[in-house]
Amino acid sequence: MKEDRHQGSSSHSAASGLRQRKHPRKRAREVTYCDMISSALQQLPSQQGTLDEIYAVIEEQHGKTLNFENESGPRQIPVWKASVRKIINLNGSRFHRLPSERAGQAVFTLATGARAAARAEATREATREAIREAARSEARNSARADSRADSRANDSRANPQRPKSSSEQSPLRSVQKSYGGASALPLQSIKTQPALPTPRRLEALFWPM
């Protein structure tokens, strides 16, 4: 009986070991320093922060898994801080260093956020330039209109229009002047059409005496 129970237990353990070899347990994915930095930046205001601010968030959330041994070198800082510093400065595809500084330290942000911020700033600058160009164009048009008005005013002062006299306004006065004046050719004597023959003159033409 004891041998049978021993054989049964050994066969059960062998079967369970075989199942474990066929279906090994998946190990949990380890959080990388890149993931820690990205998560820290997403939690900071405007998704921007200095190294000290990033260190503080990472240490608060992942303090149990960090390597606090000092690295060999003149800096004598923990290994995990040295790794974060190196990755955030060299991985330009995920992190971007801004030109501005805060408290004498460099400011970092996510690369996607930096591109979006750059596009937004470019859009704002283009809008400001369009407004400035519209103002310049309006000023040029106003200056041209003022120049044309001044030019017309100067022309009118240089060449004042003399009012026409009564003789210039009437064509009959011109005819009188060409014939020696109004006394030589009264207006009543100017006939624009020949007079029609009277009935008596027509009768004399057709029935002579």
PDB file of C-alpha atoms in Angstrom:
ATOM      1  CA  MET A   1       0.000   0.000   0.000  1.00  0.00           C
ATOM      2  CA  LYS A   2       2.793   2.390   0.880  1.00  0.00           C
ATOM      3  CA  GLU A   3       4.537   1.641  -2.373  1.00  0.00           C
ATOM      4  CA  ASP A   4       1.314   2.283  -4.307  1.00  0.00           C
ATOM      5  CA  ARG A   5       0.807   5.672  -2.581  1.00  0.00           C
ATOM      6  CA  HIS A   6       4.431   6.584  -3.231  1.00  0.00           C
ATOM      7  CA  GLN A   7       4.139   5.699  -6.872  1.00  0.00           C
ATOM      8  CA  GLY A   8       0.904   7.707  -7.174  1.00  0.00           C
ATOM      9  CA  SER A   9       2.418  10.832  -5.596  1.00  0.00           C
ATOM     10  CA  SER A  10       5.512  10.609  -7.767  1.00  0.00           C
ATOM     11  CA  SER A  11       3.422  10.265 -10.916  1.00  0.00           C
ATOM     12  CA  HIS A  12       1.293  13.273  -9.884  1.00  0.00           C
ATOM     13  CA  SER A  13       4.354  15.459  -9.303  1.00  0.00           C
ATOM     14  CA  ALA A  14       5.815  14.351 -12.613  1.00  0.00           C
ATOM     15  CA  ALA A  15       2.573  15.267 -14.402  1.00  0.00           C
ATOM     16  CA  SER A  16       2.433  18.695 -12.746  1.00  0.00           C
ATOM     17  CA  GLY A  17       6.064  19.337 -13.655  1.00  0.00           C
ATOM     18  CA  LEU A  18       5.311  18.389 -17.244  1.00  0.00           C
ATOM     19  CA  ARG A  19       2.375  20.841 -17.325  1.00  0.00           C
ATOM     20  CA  GLN A  20       4.578  23.594 -15.929  1.00  0.00           C
ATOM     21  CA  ARG A  21       7.171  22.958 -18.620  1.00  0.00           C
ATOM     22  CA  LYS A  22       4.476  23.084 -21.312  1.00  0.00           C
ATOM     23  CA  HIS A  23       2.883  26.298 -19.958  1.00  0.00           C
ATOM     24  CA  PRO A  24       5.579  28.355 -18.250  1.00  0.00           C
ATOM     25  CA  ARG A  25       4.396  31.377 -16.300  1.00  0.00           C
ATOM     26  CA  LYS A  26       4.917  34.738 -18.013  1.00  0.00           C
ATOM     27  CA  ARG A  27       7.213  37.068 -16.125  1.00  0.00           C
ATOM     28  CA  ALA A  28       5.860  40.520 -15.411  1.00  0.00           C
ATOM     29  CA  ARG A  29       7.302  43.167 -17.707  1.00  0.00           C
ATOM     30  CA  GLU A  30       9.981  45.136 -15.966  1.00  0.00           C
ATOM     31  CA  VAL A  31       9.566  48.892 -15.921  1.00  0.00           C
ATOM     32  CA  THR A  32      12.455  50.525 -17.756  1.00  0.00           C
ATOM     33  CA  TYR A  33      14.017  53.876 -16.963  1.00  0.00           C
ATOM     34  CA  CYS A  34      12.454  55.294 -20.145  1.00  0.00           C
ATOM     35  CA  ASP A  35       9.021  54.303 -18.863  1.00  0.00           C
ATOM     36  CA  MET A  36       9.761  55.866 -15.480  1.00  0.00           C
ATOM     37  CA  ILE A  37      10.878  59.147 -17.083  1.00  0.00           C
ATOM     38  CA  SER A  38       7.859  59.283 -19.413  1.00  0.00           C
ATOM     39  CA  SER A  39       5.463  58.621 -16.549  1.00  0.00           C
ATOM     40  CA  ALA A  40       7.136  61.276 -14.393  1.00  0.00           C
ATOM     41  CA  LEU A  41       6.971  63.912 -17.151  1.00  0.00           C
ATOM     42  CA  GLN A  42       3.292  63.174 -17.778  1.00  0.00           C
ATOM     43  CA  GLN A  43       2.538  63.878 -14.119  1.00  0.00           C
ATOM     44  CA  LEU A  44       4.460  67.146 -13.959  1.00  0.00           C
ATOM     45  CA  PRO A  45       2.806  70.503 -14.863  1.00  0.00           C
ATOM     46  CA  SER A  46       2.772  71.110 -18.636  1.00  0.00           C
ATOM     47  CA  GLN A  47       4.599  67.756 -18.966  1.00  0.00           C
ATOM     48  CA  GLN A  48       7.881  69.560 -18.318  1.00  0.00           C
ATOM     49  CA  GLY A  49      10.408  69.224 -15.540  1.00  0.00           C
ATOM     50  CA  THR A  50      14.009  69.421 -14.437  1.00  0.00           C
ATOM     51  CA  LEU A  51      16.098  66.404 -13.501  1.00  0.00           C
ATOM     52  CA  ASP A  52      15.478  66.993  -9.785  1.00  0.00           C
ATOM     53  CA  GLU A  53      11.701  67.098 -10.341  1.00  0.00           C
ATOM     54  CA  ILE A  54      11.861  63.909 -12.407  1.00  0.00           C
ATOM     55  CA  TYR A  55      14.035  62.225  -9.771  1.00  0.00           C
ATOM     56  CA  ALA A  56      11.488  63.064  -7.065  1.00  0.00           C
ATOM     57  CA  VAL A  57       8.552  61.514  -8.963  1.00  0.00           C
ATOM     58  CA  ILE A  58      10.508  58.366  -9.874  1.00  0.00           C
ATOM     59  CA  GLU A  59      11.794  57.865  -6.334  1.00  0.00           C
ATOM     60  CA  GLU A  60       8.314  58.280  -4.892  1.00  0.00           C
ATOM     61  CA  GLN A  61       6.738  55.704  -7.220  1.00  0.00           C
ATOM     62  CA  HIS A  62       9.569  53.200  -7.792  1.00  0.00           C
ATOM     63  CA  GLY A  63      11.744  53.604  -4.700  1.00  0.00           C
ATOM     64  CA  LYS A  64      11.633  49.891  -3.816  1.00  0.00           C
ATOM     65  CA  THR A  65      13.101  48.784  -7.157  1.00  0.00           C
ATOM     66  CA  LEU A  66      15.798  51.440  -7.611  1.00  0.00           C
ATOM     67  CA  ASN A  67      19.510  50.860  -7.176  1.00  0.00           C
ATOM     68  CA  PHE A  68      20.757  53.371  -4.594  1.00  0.00           C
ATOM     69  CA  GLU A  69      24.393  52.261  -4.745  1.00  0.00           C
ATOM     70  CA  ASN A  70      26.682  55.097  -5.758  1.00  0.00           C
ATOM     71  CA  GLU A  71      28.265  54.765  -9.151  1.00  0.00           C
ATOM     72  CA  SER A  72      32.008  54.688  -9.495  1.00  0.00           C
ATOM     73  CA  GLY A  73      33.206  58.091 -10.591  1.00  0.00           C
ATOM     74  CA  PRO A  74      33.665  61.648  -9.450  1.00  0.00           C
ATOM     75  CA  ARG A  75      29.938  62.393  -9.213  1.00  0.00           C
ATOM     76  CA  GLN A  76      29.139  59.802  -6.559  1.00  0.00           C
ATOM     77  CA  ILE A  77      25.407  59.734  -7.267  1.00  0.00           C
ATOM     78  CA  PRO A  78      23.092  56.706  -7.111  1.00  0.00           C
ATOM     79  CA  VAL A  79      23.207  54.375 -10.071  1.00  0.00           C
ATOM     80  CA  TRP A  80      19.554  54.912 -10.923  1.00  0.00           C
ATOM     81  CA  LYS A  81      19.961  58.711 -11.080  1.00  0.00           C
ATOM     82  CA  ALA A  82      22.994  58.353 -13.328  1.00  0.00           C
ATOM     83  CA  SER A  83      20.978  56.061 -15.609  1.00  0.00           C
ATOM     84  CA  VAL A  84      18.072  58.508 -15.751  1.00  0.00           C
ATOM     85  CA  ARG A  85      20.440  61.390 -16.542  1.00  0.00           C
ATOM     86  CA  LYS A  86      22.136  59.458 -19.326  1.00  0.00           C
ATOM     87  CA  ILE A  87      18.895  58.209 -20.927  1.00  0.00           C
ATOM     88  CA  ILE A  88      17.048  61.534 -20.879  1.00  0.00           C
ATOM     89  CA  ASN A  89      19.998  63.286 -22.525  1.00  0.00           C
ATOM     90  CA  LEU A  90      20.693  60.653 -25.183  1.00  0.00           C
ATOM     91  CA  ASN A  91      17.215  59.404 -26.122  1.00  0.00           C
ATOM     92  CA  GLY A  92      16.131  62.284 -28.330  1.00  0.00           C
ATOM     93  CA  SER A  93      13.331  60.281 -29.926  1.00  0.00           C
ATOM     94  CA  ARG A  94      11.366  60.246 -26.656  1.00  0.00           C
ATOM     95  CA  PHE A  95      12.635  63.245 -24.701  1.00  0.00           C
ATOM     96  CA  HIS A  96      13.401  66.802 -25.696  1.00  0.00           C
ATOM     97  CA  ARG A  97      15.487  69.398 -23.901  1.00  0.00           C
ATOM     98  CA  LEU A  98      13.901  72.851 -23.996  1.00  0.00           C
ATOM     99  CA  PRO A  99      16.043  75.936 -24.647  1.00  0.00           C
ATOM    100  CA  SER A 100      14.810  77.592 -21.456  1.00  0.00           C
ATOM    101  CA  GLU A 101      16.077  76.767 -17.961  1.00  0.00           C
ATOM    102  CA  ARG A 102      14.482  76.677 -14.526  1.00  0.00           C
ATOM    103  CA  ALA A 103      16.495  77.527 -11.428  1.00  0.00           C
ATOM    104  CA  GLY A 104      19.682  77.042 -13.430  1.00  0.00           C
ATOM    105  CA  GLN A 105      18.716  73.508 -14.519  1.00  0.00           C
ATOM    106  CA  ALA A 106      17.751  72.185 -17.934  1.00  0.00           C
ATOM    107  CA  VAL A 107      14.044  71.561 -18.568  1.00  0.00           C
ATOM    108  CA  PHE A 108      12.924  68.390 -20.353  1.00  0.00           C
ATOM    109  CA  THR A 109       9.637  67.344 -21.936  1.00  0.00           C
ATOM    110  CA  LEU A 110       8.270  64.506 -24.016  1.00  0.00           C
ATOM    111  CA  ALA A 111       9.288  64.670 -27.654  1.00  0.00           C
ATOM    112  CA  THR A 112       5.672  64.481 -28.859  1.00  0.00           C
ATOM    113  CA  GLY A 113       4.723  67.296 -26.495  1.00  0.00           C
ATOM    114  CA  ALA A 114       7.668  69.341 -27.704  1.00  0.00           C
ATOM    115  CA  ARG A 115       6.593  68.927 -31.330  1.00  0.00           C
ATOM    116  CA  ALA A 116       3.024  69.877 -30.491  1.00  0.00           C
ATOM    117  CA  ALA A 117       4.233  72.904 -28.536  1.00  0.00           C
ATOM    118  CA  ALA A 118       6.467  73.914 -31.434  1.00  0.00           C
ATOM    119  CA  ARG A 119       3.582  73.602 -33.902  1.00  0.00           C
ATOM    120  CA  ALA A 120       1.320  75.651 -31.643  1.00  0.00           C
ATOM    121  CA  GLU A 121       3.980  78.343 -31.289  1.00  0.00           C
ATOM    122  CA  ALA A 122       4.517  78.378 -35.070  1.00  0.00           C
ATOM    123  CA  THR A 123       0.761  78.789 -35.609  1.00  0.00           C
ATOM    124  CA  ARG A 124       0.629  81.658 -33.120  1.00  0.00           C
ATOM    125  CA  GLU A 125       3.612  83.350 -34.770  1.00  0.00           C
ATOM    126  CA  ALA A 126       2.036  82.976 -38.232  1.00  0.00           C
ATOM    127  CA  THR A 127      -1.180  84.531 -36.925  1.00  0.00           C
ATOM    128  CA  ARG A 128       0.726  87.437 -35.407  1.00  0.00           C
ATOM    129  CA  GLU A 129       2.634  87.967 -38.668  1.00  0.00           C
ATOM    130  CA  ALA A 130      -0.620  87.945 -40.684  1.00  0.00           C
ATOM    131  CA  ILE A 131      -2.078  90.602 -38.369  1.00  0.00           C
ATOM    132  CA  ARG A 132       1.058  92.729 -38.725  1.00  0.00           C
ATOM    133  CA  GLU A 133       1.009  92.380 -42.529  1.00  0.00           C
ATOM    134  CA  ALA A 134      -2.675  93.379 -42.662  1.00  0.00           C
ATOM    135  CA  ALA A 135      -1.900  96.488 -40.599  1.00  0.00           C
ATOM    136  CA  ARG A 136       1.027  97.368 -42.894  1.00  0.00           C
ATOM    137  CA  SER A 137      -1.132  96.906 -46.005  1.00  0.00           C
ATOM    138  CA  GLU A 138      -3.875  99.103 -44.563  1.00  0.00           C
ATOM    139  CA  ALA A 139      -1.323 101.799 -43.756  1.00  0.00           C
ATOM    140  CA  ARG A 140       0.082 101.670 -47.310  1.00  0.00           C
ATOM    141  CA  ASN A 141      -3.393 101.961 -48.842  1.00  0.00           C
ATOM    142  CA  SER A 142      -4.236 104.896 -46.587  1.00  0.00           C
ATOM    143  CA  ALA A 143      -0.979 106.641 -47.494  1.00  0.00           C
ATOM    144  CA  ARG A 144      -1.653 106.178 -51.229  1.00  0.00           C
ATOM    145  CA  ALA A 145      -5.184 107.570 -50.849  1.00  0.00           C
ATOM    146  CA  ASP A 146      -3.854 110.610 -48.958  1.00  0.00           C
ATOM    147  CA  SER A 147      -1.188 111.133 -51.624  1.00  0.00           C
ATOM    148  CA  ARG A 148      -3.775 111.077 -54.427  1.00  0.00           C
ATOM    149  CA  ALA A 149      -5.970 113.559 -52.554  1.00  0.00           C
ATOM    150  CA  ASP A 150      -2.995 115.911 -52.008  1.00  0.00           C
ATOM    151  CA  SER A 151      -2.049 115.641 -55.689  1.00  0.00           C
ATOM    152  CA  ARG A 152      -5.561 116.574 -56.825  1.00  0.00           C
ATOM    153  CA  ALA A 153      -5.600 119.499 -54.402  1.00  0.00           C
ATOM    154  CA  ASN A 154      -2.239 120.778 -55.716  1.00  0.00           C
ATOM    155  CA  ASP A 155      -3.415 120.470 -59.327  1.00  0.00           C
ATOM    156  CA  SER A 156      -6.565 122.430 -58.592  1.00  0.00           C
ATOM    157  CA  ARG A 157      -4.552 125.210 -56.908  1.00  0.00           C
ATOM    158  CA  ALA A 158      -2.000 125.346 -59.767  1.00  0.00           C
ATOM    159  CA  ASN A 159      -4.630 125.338 -62.560  1.00  0.00           C
ATOM    160  CA  PRO A 160      -7.776 127.017 -61.273  1.00  0.00           C
ATOM    161  CA  GLN A 161     -10.752 126.703 -63.643  1.00  0.00           C
ATOM    162  CA  ARG A 162     -11.879 130.096 -65.060  1.00  0.00           C
ATOM    163  CA  PRO A 163     -15.660 130.391 -65.360  1.00  0.00           C
ATOM    164  CA  LYS A 164     -16.871 130.718 -68.950  1.00  0.00           C
ATOM    165  CA  SER A 165     -18.205 134.082 -70.105  1.00  0.00           C
ATOM    166  CA  SER A 166     -21.601 134.483 -71.683  1.00  0.00           C
ATOM    167  CA  SER A 167     -20.028 134.906 -75.136  1.00  0.00           C
ATOM    168  CA  GLU A 168     -18.114 131.632 -74.794  1.00  0.00           C
ATOM    169  CA  GLN A 169     -21.204 129.810 -73.651  1.00  0.00           C
ATOM    170  CA  SER A 170     -23.374 130.922 -76.653  1.00  0.00           C
ATOM    171  CA  PRO A 171     -22.445 129.885 -80.247  1.00  0.00           C
ATOM    172  CA  LEU A 172     -24.391 132.860 -81.663  1.00  0.00           C
ATOM    173  CA  ARG A 173     -22.078 135.237 -79.805  1.00  0.00           C
ATOM    174  CA  SER A 174     -19.134 133.582 -81.544  1.00  0.00           C
ATOM    175  CA  VAL A 175     -20.728 134.185 -84.944  1.00  0.00           C
ATOM    176  CA  GLN A 176     -21.368 137.807 -84.060  1.00  0.00           C
ATOM    177  CA  LYS A 177     -17.749 138.272 -83.047  1.00  0.00           C
ATOM    178  CA  SER A 178     -16.468 136.806 -86.336  1.00  0.00           C
ATOM    179  CA  TYR A 179     -18.628 139.283 -88.327  1.00  0.00           C
ATOM    180  CA  GLY A 180     -17.511 142.362 -86.476  1.00  0.00           C
ATOM    181  CA  GLY A 181     -19.540 142.416 -83.341  1.00  0.00           C
ATOM    182  CA  ALA A 182     -23.128 142.360 -82.285  1.00  0.00           C
ATOM    183  CA  SER A 183     -23.937 145.714 -84.012  1.00  0.00           C
ATOM    184  CA  ALA A 184     -22.793 144.419 -87.404  1.00  0.00           C
ATOM    185  CA  LEU A 185     -24.808 141.238 -87.216  1.00  0.00           C
ATOM    186  CA  PRO A 186     -27.867 141.304 -85.003  1.00  0.00           C
ATOM    187  CA  LEU A 187     -29.091 138.026 -83.665  1.00  0.00           C
ATOM    188  CA  GLN A 188     -32.411 138.381 -85.531  1.00  0.00           C
ATOM    189  CA  SER A 189     -30.613 138.386 -88.923  1.00  0.00           C
ATOM    190  CA  ILE A 190     -28.958 134.989 -88.387  1.00  0.00           C
ATOM    191  CA  LYS A 191     -31.101 132.305 -90.005  1.00  0.00           C
ATOM    192  CA  THR A 192     -30.071 128.749 -89.791  1.00  0.00           C
ATOM    193  CA  GLN A 193     -32.463 127.604 -92.603  1.00  0.00           C
ATOM    194  CA  PRO A 194     -33.556 129.320 -95.905  1.00  0.00           C
ATOM    195  CA  ALA A 195     -37.051 130.813 -95.915  1.00  0.00           C
ATOM    196  CA  LEU A 196     -39.740 128.870 -97.783  1.00  0.00           C
ATOM    197  CA  PRO A 197     -41.359 130.563-100.856  1.00  0.00           C
ATOM    198  CA  THR A 198     -44.723 132.150-100.209  1.00  0.00           C
ATOM    199  CA  PRO A 199     -47.889 131.089-102.201  1.00  0.00           C
ATOM    200  CA  ARG A 200     -47.783 134.287-104.266  1.00  0.00           C
ATOM    201  CA  ARG A 201     -44.237 133.572-105.403  1.00  0.00           C
ATOM    202  CA  LEU A 202     -45.191 129.996-106.311  1.00  0.00           C
ATOM    203  CA  GLU A 203     -48.075 131.284-108.411  1.00  0.00           C
ATOM    204  CA  ALA A 204     -45.750 133.668-110.236  1.00  0.00           C
ATOM    205  CA  LEU A 205     -43.420 130.828-111.055  1.00  0.00           C
ATOM    206  CA  PHE A 206     -46.067 128.556-112.566  1.00  0.00           C
ATOM    207  CA  TRP A 207     -48.317 131.211-114.199  1.00  0.00           C
ATOM    208  CA  PRO A 208     -46.188 134.049-115.430  1.00  0.00           C
ATOM    209  CA  MET A 209     -47.972 137.298-116.335  1.00  0.00           C
TER     210      MET A 209
END
